[in-house]
Structures are given as C-alpha cells and as structure tokens.
One Martini backbone bead per residue (centre of mass of N, CA, C, O) as a GRO file, in nm:
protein
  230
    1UNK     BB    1   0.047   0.065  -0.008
    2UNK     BB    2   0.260   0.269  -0.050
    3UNK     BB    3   0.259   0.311  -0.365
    4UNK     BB    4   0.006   0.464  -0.438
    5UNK     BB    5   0.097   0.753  -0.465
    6UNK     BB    6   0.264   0.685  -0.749
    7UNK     BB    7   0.144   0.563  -0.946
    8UNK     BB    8   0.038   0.495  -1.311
    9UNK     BB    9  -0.224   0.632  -1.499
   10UNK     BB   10  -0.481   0.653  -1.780
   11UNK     BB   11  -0.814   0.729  -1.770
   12UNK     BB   12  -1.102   0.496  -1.855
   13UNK     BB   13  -1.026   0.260  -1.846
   14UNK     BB   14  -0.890   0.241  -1.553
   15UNK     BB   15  -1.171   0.301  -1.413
   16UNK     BB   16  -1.290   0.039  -1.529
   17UNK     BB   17  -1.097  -0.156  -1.373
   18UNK     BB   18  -1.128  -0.046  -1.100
   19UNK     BB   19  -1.406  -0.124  -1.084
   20UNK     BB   20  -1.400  -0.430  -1.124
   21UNK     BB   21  -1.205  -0.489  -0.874
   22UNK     BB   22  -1.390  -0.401  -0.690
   23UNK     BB   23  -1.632  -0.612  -0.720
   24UNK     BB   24  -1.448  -0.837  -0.651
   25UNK     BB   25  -1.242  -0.753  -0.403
   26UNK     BB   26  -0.984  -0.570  -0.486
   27UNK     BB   27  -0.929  -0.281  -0.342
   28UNK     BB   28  -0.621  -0.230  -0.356
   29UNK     BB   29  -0.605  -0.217  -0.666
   30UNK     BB   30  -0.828  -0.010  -0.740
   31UNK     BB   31  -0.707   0.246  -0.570
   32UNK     BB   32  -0.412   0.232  -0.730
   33UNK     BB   33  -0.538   0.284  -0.981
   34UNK     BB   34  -0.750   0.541  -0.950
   35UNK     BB   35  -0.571   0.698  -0.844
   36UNK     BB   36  -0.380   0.764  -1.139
   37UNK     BB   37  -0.549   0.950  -1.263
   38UNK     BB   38  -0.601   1.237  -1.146
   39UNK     BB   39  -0.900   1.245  -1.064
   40UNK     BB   40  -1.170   1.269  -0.936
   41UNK     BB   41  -1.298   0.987  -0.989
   42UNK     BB   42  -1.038   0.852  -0.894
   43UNK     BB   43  -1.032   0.979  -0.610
   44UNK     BB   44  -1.299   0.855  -0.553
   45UNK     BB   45  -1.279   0.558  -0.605
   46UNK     BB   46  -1.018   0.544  -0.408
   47UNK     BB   47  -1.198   0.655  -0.127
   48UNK     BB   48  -1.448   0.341  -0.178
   49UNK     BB   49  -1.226   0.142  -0.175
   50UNK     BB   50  -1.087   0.193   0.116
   51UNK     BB   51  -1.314   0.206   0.293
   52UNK     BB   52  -1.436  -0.094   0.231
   53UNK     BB   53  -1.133  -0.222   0.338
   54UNK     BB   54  -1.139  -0.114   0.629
   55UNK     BB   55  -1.378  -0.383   0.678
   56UNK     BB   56  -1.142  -0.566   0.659
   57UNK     BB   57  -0.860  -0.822   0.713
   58UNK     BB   58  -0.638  -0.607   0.510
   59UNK     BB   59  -0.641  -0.358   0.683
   60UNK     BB   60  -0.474  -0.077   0.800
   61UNK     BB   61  -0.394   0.218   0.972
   62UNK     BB   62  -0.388   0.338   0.611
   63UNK     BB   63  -0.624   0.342   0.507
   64UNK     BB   64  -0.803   0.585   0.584
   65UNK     BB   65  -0.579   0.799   0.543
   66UNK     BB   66  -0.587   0.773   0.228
   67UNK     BB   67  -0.906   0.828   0.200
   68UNK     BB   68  -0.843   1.113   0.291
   69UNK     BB   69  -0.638   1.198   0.039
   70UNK     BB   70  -0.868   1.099  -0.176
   71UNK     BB   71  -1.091   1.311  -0.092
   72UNK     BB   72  -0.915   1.595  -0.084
   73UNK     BB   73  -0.834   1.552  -0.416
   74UNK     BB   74  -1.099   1.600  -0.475
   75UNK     BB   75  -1.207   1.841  -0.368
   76UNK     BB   76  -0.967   2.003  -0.510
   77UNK     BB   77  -1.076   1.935  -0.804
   78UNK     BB   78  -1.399   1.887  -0.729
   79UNK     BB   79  -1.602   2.127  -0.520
   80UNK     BB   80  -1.903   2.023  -0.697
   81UNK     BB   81  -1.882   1.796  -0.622
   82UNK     BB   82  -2.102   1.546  -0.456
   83UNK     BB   83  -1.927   1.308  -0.450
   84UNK     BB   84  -1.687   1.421  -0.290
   85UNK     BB   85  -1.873   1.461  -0.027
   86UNK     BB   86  -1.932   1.193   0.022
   87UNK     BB   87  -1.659   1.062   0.061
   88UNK     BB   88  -1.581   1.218   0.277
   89UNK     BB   89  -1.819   1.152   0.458
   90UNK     BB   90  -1.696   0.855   0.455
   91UNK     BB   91  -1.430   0.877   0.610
   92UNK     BB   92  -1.591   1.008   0.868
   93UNK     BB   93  -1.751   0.720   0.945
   94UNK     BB   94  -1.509   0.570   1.007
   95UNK     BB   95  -1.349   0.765   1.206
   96UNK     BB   96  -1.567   0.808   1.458
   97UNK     BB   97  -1.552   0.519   1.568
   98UNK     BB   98  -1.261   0.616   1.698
   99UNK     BB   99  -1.336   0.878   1.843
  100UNK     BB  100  -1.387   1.067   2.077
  101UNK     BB  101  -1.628   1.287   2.161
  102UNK     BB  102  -1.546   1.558   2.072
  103UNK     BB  103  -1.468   1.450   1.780
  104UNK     BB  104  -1.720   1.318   1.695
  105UNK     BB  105  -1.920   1.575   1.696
  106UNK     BB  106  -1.732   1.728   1.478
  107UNK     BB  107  -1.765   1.528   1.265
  108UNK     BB  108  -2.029   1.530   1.233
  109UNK     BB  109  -2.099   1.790   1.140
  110UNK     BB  110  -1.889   1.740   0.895
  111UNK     BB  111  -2.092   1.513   0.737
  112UNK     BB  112  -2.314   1.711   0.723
  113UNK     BB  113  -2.202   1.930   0.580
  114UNK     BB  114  -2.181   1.761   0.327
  115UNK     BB  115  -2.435   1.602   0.272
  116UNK     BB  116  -2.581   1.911   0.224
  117UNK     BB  117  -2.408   2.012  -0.013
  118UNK     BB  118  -2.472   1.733  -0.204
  119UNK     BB  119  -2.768   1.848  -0.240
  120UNK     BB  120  -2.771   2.091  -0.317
  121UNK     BB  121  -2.635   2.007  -0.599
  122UNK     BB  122  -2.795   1.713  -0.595
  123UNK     BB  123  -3.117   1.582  -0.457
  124UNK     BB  124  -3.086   1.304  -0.558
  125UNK     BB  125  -2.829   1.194  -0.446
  126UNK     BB  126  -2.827   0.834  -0.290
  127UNK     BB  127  -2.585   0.877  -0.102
  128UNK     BB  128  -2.631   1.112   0.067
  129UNK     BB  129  -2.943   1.013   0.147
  130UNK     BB  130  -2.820   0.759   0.311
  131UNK     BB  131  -2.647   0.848   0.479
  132UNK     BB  132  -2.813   1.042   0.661
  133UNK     BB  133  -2.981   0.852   0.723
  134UNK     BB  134  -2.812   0.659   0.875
  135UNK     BB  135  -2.709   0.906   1.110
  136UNK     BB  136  -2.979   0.939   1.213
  137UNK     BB  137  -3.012   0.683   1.341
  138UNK     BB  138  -2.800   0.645   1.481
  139UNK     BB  139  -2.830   0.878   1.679
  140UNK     BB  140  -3.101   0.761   1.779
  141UNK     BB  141  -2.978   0.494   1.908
  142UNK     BB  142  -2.849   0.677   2.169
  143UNK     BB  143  -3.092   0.884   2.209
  144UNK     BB  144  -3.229   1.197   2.284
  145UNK     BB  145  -3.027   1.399   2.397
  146UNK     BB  146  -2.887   1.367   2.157
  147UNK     BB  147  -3.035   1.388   1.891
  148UNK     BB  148  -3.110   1.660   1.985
  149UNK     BB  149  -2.805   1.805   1.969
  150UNK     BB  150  -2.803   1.683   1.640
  151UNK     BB  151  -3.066   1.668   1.482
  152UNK     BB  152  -3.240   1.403   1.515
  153UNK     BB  153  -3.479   1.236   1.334
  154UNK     BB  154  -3.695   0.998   1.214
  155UNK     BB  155  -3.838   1.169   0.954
  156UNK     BB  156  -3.533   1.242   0.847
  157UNK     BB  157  -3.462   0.924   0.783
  158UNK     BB  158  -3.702   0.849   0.647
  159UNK     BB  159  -3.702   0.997   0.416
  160UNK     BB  160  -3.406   0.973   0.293
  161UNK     BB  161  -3.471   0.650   0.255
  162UNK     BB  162  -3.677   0.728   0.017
  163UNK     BB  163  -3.513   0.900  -0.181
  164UNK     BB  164  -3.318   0.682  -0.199
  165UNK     BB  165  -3.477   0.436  -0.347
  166UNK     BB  166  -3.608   0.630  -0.573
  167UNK     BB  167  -3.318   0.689  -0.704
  168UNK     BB  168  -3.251   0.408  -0.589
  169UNK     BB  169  -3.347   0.043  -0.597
  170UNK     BB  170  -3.090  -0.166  -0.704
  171UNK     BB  171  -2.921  -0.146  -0.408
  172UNK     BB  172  -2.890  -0.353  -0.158
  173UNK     BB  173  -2.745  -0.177   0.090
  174UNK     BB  174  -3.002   0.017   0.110
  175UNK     BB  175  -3.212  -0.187   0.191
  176UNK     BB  176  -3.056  -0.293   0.468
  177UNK     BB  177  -3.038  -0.003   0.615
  178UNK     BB  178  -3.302   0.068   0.636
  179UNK     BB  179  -3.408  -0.209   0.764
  180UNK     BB  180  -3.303  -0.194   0.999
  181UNK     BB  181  -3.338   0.108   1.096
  182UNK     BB  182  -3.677   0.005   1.124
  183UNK     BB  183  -3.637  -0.203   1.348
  184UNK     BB  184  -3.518  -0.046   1.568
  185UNK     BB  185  -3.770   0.202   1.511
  186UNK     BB  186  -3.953  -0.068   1.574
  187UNK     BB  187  -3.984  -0.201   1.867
  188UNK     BB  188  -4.285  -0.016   1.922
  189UNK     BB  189  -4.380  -0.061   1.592
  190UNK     BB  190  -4.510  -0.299   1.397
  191UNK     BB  191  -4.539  -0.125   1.118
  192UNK     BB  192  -4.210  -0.053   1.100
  193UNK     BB  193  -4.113  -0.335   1.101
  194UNK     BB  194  -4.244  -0.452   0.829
  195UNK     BB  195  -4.134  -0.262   0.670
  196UNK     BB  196  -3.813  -0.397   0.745
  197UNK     BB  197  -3.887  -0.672   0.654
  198UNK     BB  198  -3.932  -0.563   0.338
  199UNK     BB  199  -3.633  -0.469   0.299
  200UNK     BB  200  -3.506  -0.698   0.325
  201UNK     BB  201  -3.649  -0.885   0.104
  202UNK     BB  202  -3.568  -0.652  -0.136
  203UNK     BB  203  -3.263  -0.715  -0.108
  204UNK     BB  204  -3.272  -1.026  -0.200
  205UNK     BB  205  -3.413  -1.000  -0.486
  206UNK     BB  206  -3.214  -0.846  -0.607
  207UNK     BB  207  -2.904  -0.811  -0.764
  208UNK     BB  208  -2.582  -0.909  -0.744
  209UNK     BB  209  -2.315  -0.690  -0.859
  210UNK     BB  210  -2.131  -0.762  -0.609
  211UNK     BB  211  -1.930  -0.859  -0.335
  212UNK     BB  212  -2.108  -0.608  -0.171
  213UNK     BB  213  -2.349  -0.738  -0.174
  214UNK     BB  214  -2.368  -1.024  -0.123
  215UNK     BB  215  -2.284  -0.953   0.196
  216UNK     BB  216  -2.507  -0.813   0.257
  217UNK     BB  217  -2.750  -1.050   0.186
  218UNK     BB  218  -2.578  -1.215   0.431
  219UNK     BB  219  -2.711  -1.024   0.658
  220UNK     BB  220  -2.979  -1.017   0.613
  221UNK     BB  221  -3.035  -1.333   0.634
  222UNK     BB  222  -2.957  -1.286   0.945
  223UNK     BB  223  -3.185  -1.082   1.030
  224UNK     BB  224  -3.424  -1.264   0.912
  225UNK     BB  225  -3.367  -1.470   1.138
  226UNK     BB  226  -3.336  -1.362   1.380
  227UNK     BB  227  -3.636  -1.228   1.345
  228UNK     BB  228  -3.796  -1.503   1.335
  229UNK     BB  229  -3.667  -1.598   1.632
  230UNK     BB  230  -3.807  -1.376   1.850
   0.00000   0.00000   0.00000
C-alpha cells in the first residue's frame, strides 16, 4: 500500500478496470489504480475503495488515512461535484467510530456539512441521502438527549431513505441499511418493523452485482433469521 500515490495510469479505461477490480473484491487494487489516474472520478473512487477495504481483516491503521488523501484530492480537484463530498463525508463516518466524545461530535458536524453540500448540488443524490439516513438513525439510537443535541430525528431518517431508494431502487445495501434501521426504530412500532422486514426482503430480490452486495445479503439473511426467531 505504500507505493499508492506514486502508481501511474491515465484514462477512462483504467477507471473502468478499478472498478471491475473493486467488483471482484480487490479493493487495494482498485484504489492504487483509480488514484493513478489523478482526476475527481479517480480520486472518489480510490476513496470508496479504501473505505470498503477499511472494513476487511486486510486493511491496516493507513488505510483510512488514504481515504482521507484520496477525498481531500477529490475535493480540491473538483469542490461542486457532489460526489467528492459524500467520499469525503464516507471517510470521516469510518473515522468517527474510534474517534473521542468530542472529535465524534465534530466529526458529526462536518460529515452532516458534506452531505447537505451534496444535496444542495444535487437534491437526489443516493449516496449523500443515504449516508444522511444512516446518521440520522444511528444518532437516534444513542438515546433522545443525543439525537436533540446533533438535531436527529425519525421523520428525517425516514424522509432521506425513501428519497434513497427512489433514486436508486437497485442497490442492496440501501436496502440492507433502510431494513435495519425501520426494525430499530420499530421495536416498539409493529407497522415500522414490518416496513424494516418488507426492505430487508426486497434487498434479497435485487441482483447482487459485486462481491459487496453478496455480502450485504448475508447480513440481511443473518438479520432475518434473527428476526424469524425472536
């Protein structure tokens, strides 16, 4: 992984080959060839790359730090592309889980900052309405004092992953994400489970088409035996 930002390639075909490898699962592949090619597109998807990879037993304490190099090139190379602030905002919710109470908070803040960005640039973006959704929840299930203080709420978890799935129906991990996050926030609420079970469903449906789909649809499949069985 040391020699990523030295690697050289140029072209729409090599980003084309990045993501083919990051498909299969090859995701320190993908990364050092899409960084090589030194555009927005390039360096966002050697930051999707790393993320990915980031969550895997062969990822190491620099690999996160990529990502952030890999975003912040992005960003610098193209400010109104949408796209580059959900990367950057994608790296900085990797970063978050281990970071202290009070870099979390700020953290939070600025992933909340991108992700209203990209929205601004472009109201139906998927990933950035995705990303917002997951916050939302996931801060709601810190309790209430939390969730007021970071201005989370149910009503906009829900909104961001209906806007989620209507732009992009096709993805399983918004499904994945969605389905989750409805059984949470129903454990007391039988229509909202029953939603969370329709979605989670509806991601085994879908085609998976790479190696990180496959993967989403074995947790579904894990969280609706579970389900099945309490």
């Amino acid at each position: 992984m040391k020699h990523l930002i030295t690697s050289t390639s140029t072209g729409a075909h090599a980003l084309t080959q990045a993501e083919a490898l990051l498909a299969d699962g090859h995701w320190q592949a993908a990364a050092k060839l899409a960084f090589s090619v030194h555009t927005a597109d390039g360096y966002n998807l050697a930051a999707k790359a790393l993320v990915l990879g980031s969550t895997t037993p062969d990822a190491d304490q620099t690999t996160l730090n990529l990502a952030e190099q890999a975003a912040s090139a992005a960003l610098k190379a193209a400010p109104n592309d949408p796209m580059s602030h959900f990367e950057m905002a994608q790296v900085m919710g990797r970063k978050v889980q281990a970071a202290g109470l009070f870099d979390k908070l700020a953290l939070i803040q600025k992933i909340k900052g991108h992700l209203q960005t990209g929205l601004r640039l472009d109201p139906r973006h998927p990933q950035c309405h995705a990303a917002l959704a997951v916050m939302h929840a996931e801060i709601i299930s810190k309790g209430a004092v939390i969730a007021l203080v970071l201005g989370a709420n149910k009503d906009s978890a829900l909104k961001h992953f209906e806007e989620t799935v209507r732009a992009d129906p096709l993805t399983v991990m918004y499904r994945e994400e969605y389905g989750k996050a409805l059984l949470d926030l129903g454990r007391r609420d039988a229509a909202l489970r029953e939603r969370g079970l329709h979605q989670l469903r509806e991601a085994l449906r879908l085609n998976a088409r790479n190696v990180w789909e496959r993967q989403s649809q074995d947790r579904v499949r894990g969280l609706l035996d579970r389900s099945a069985a309490a």
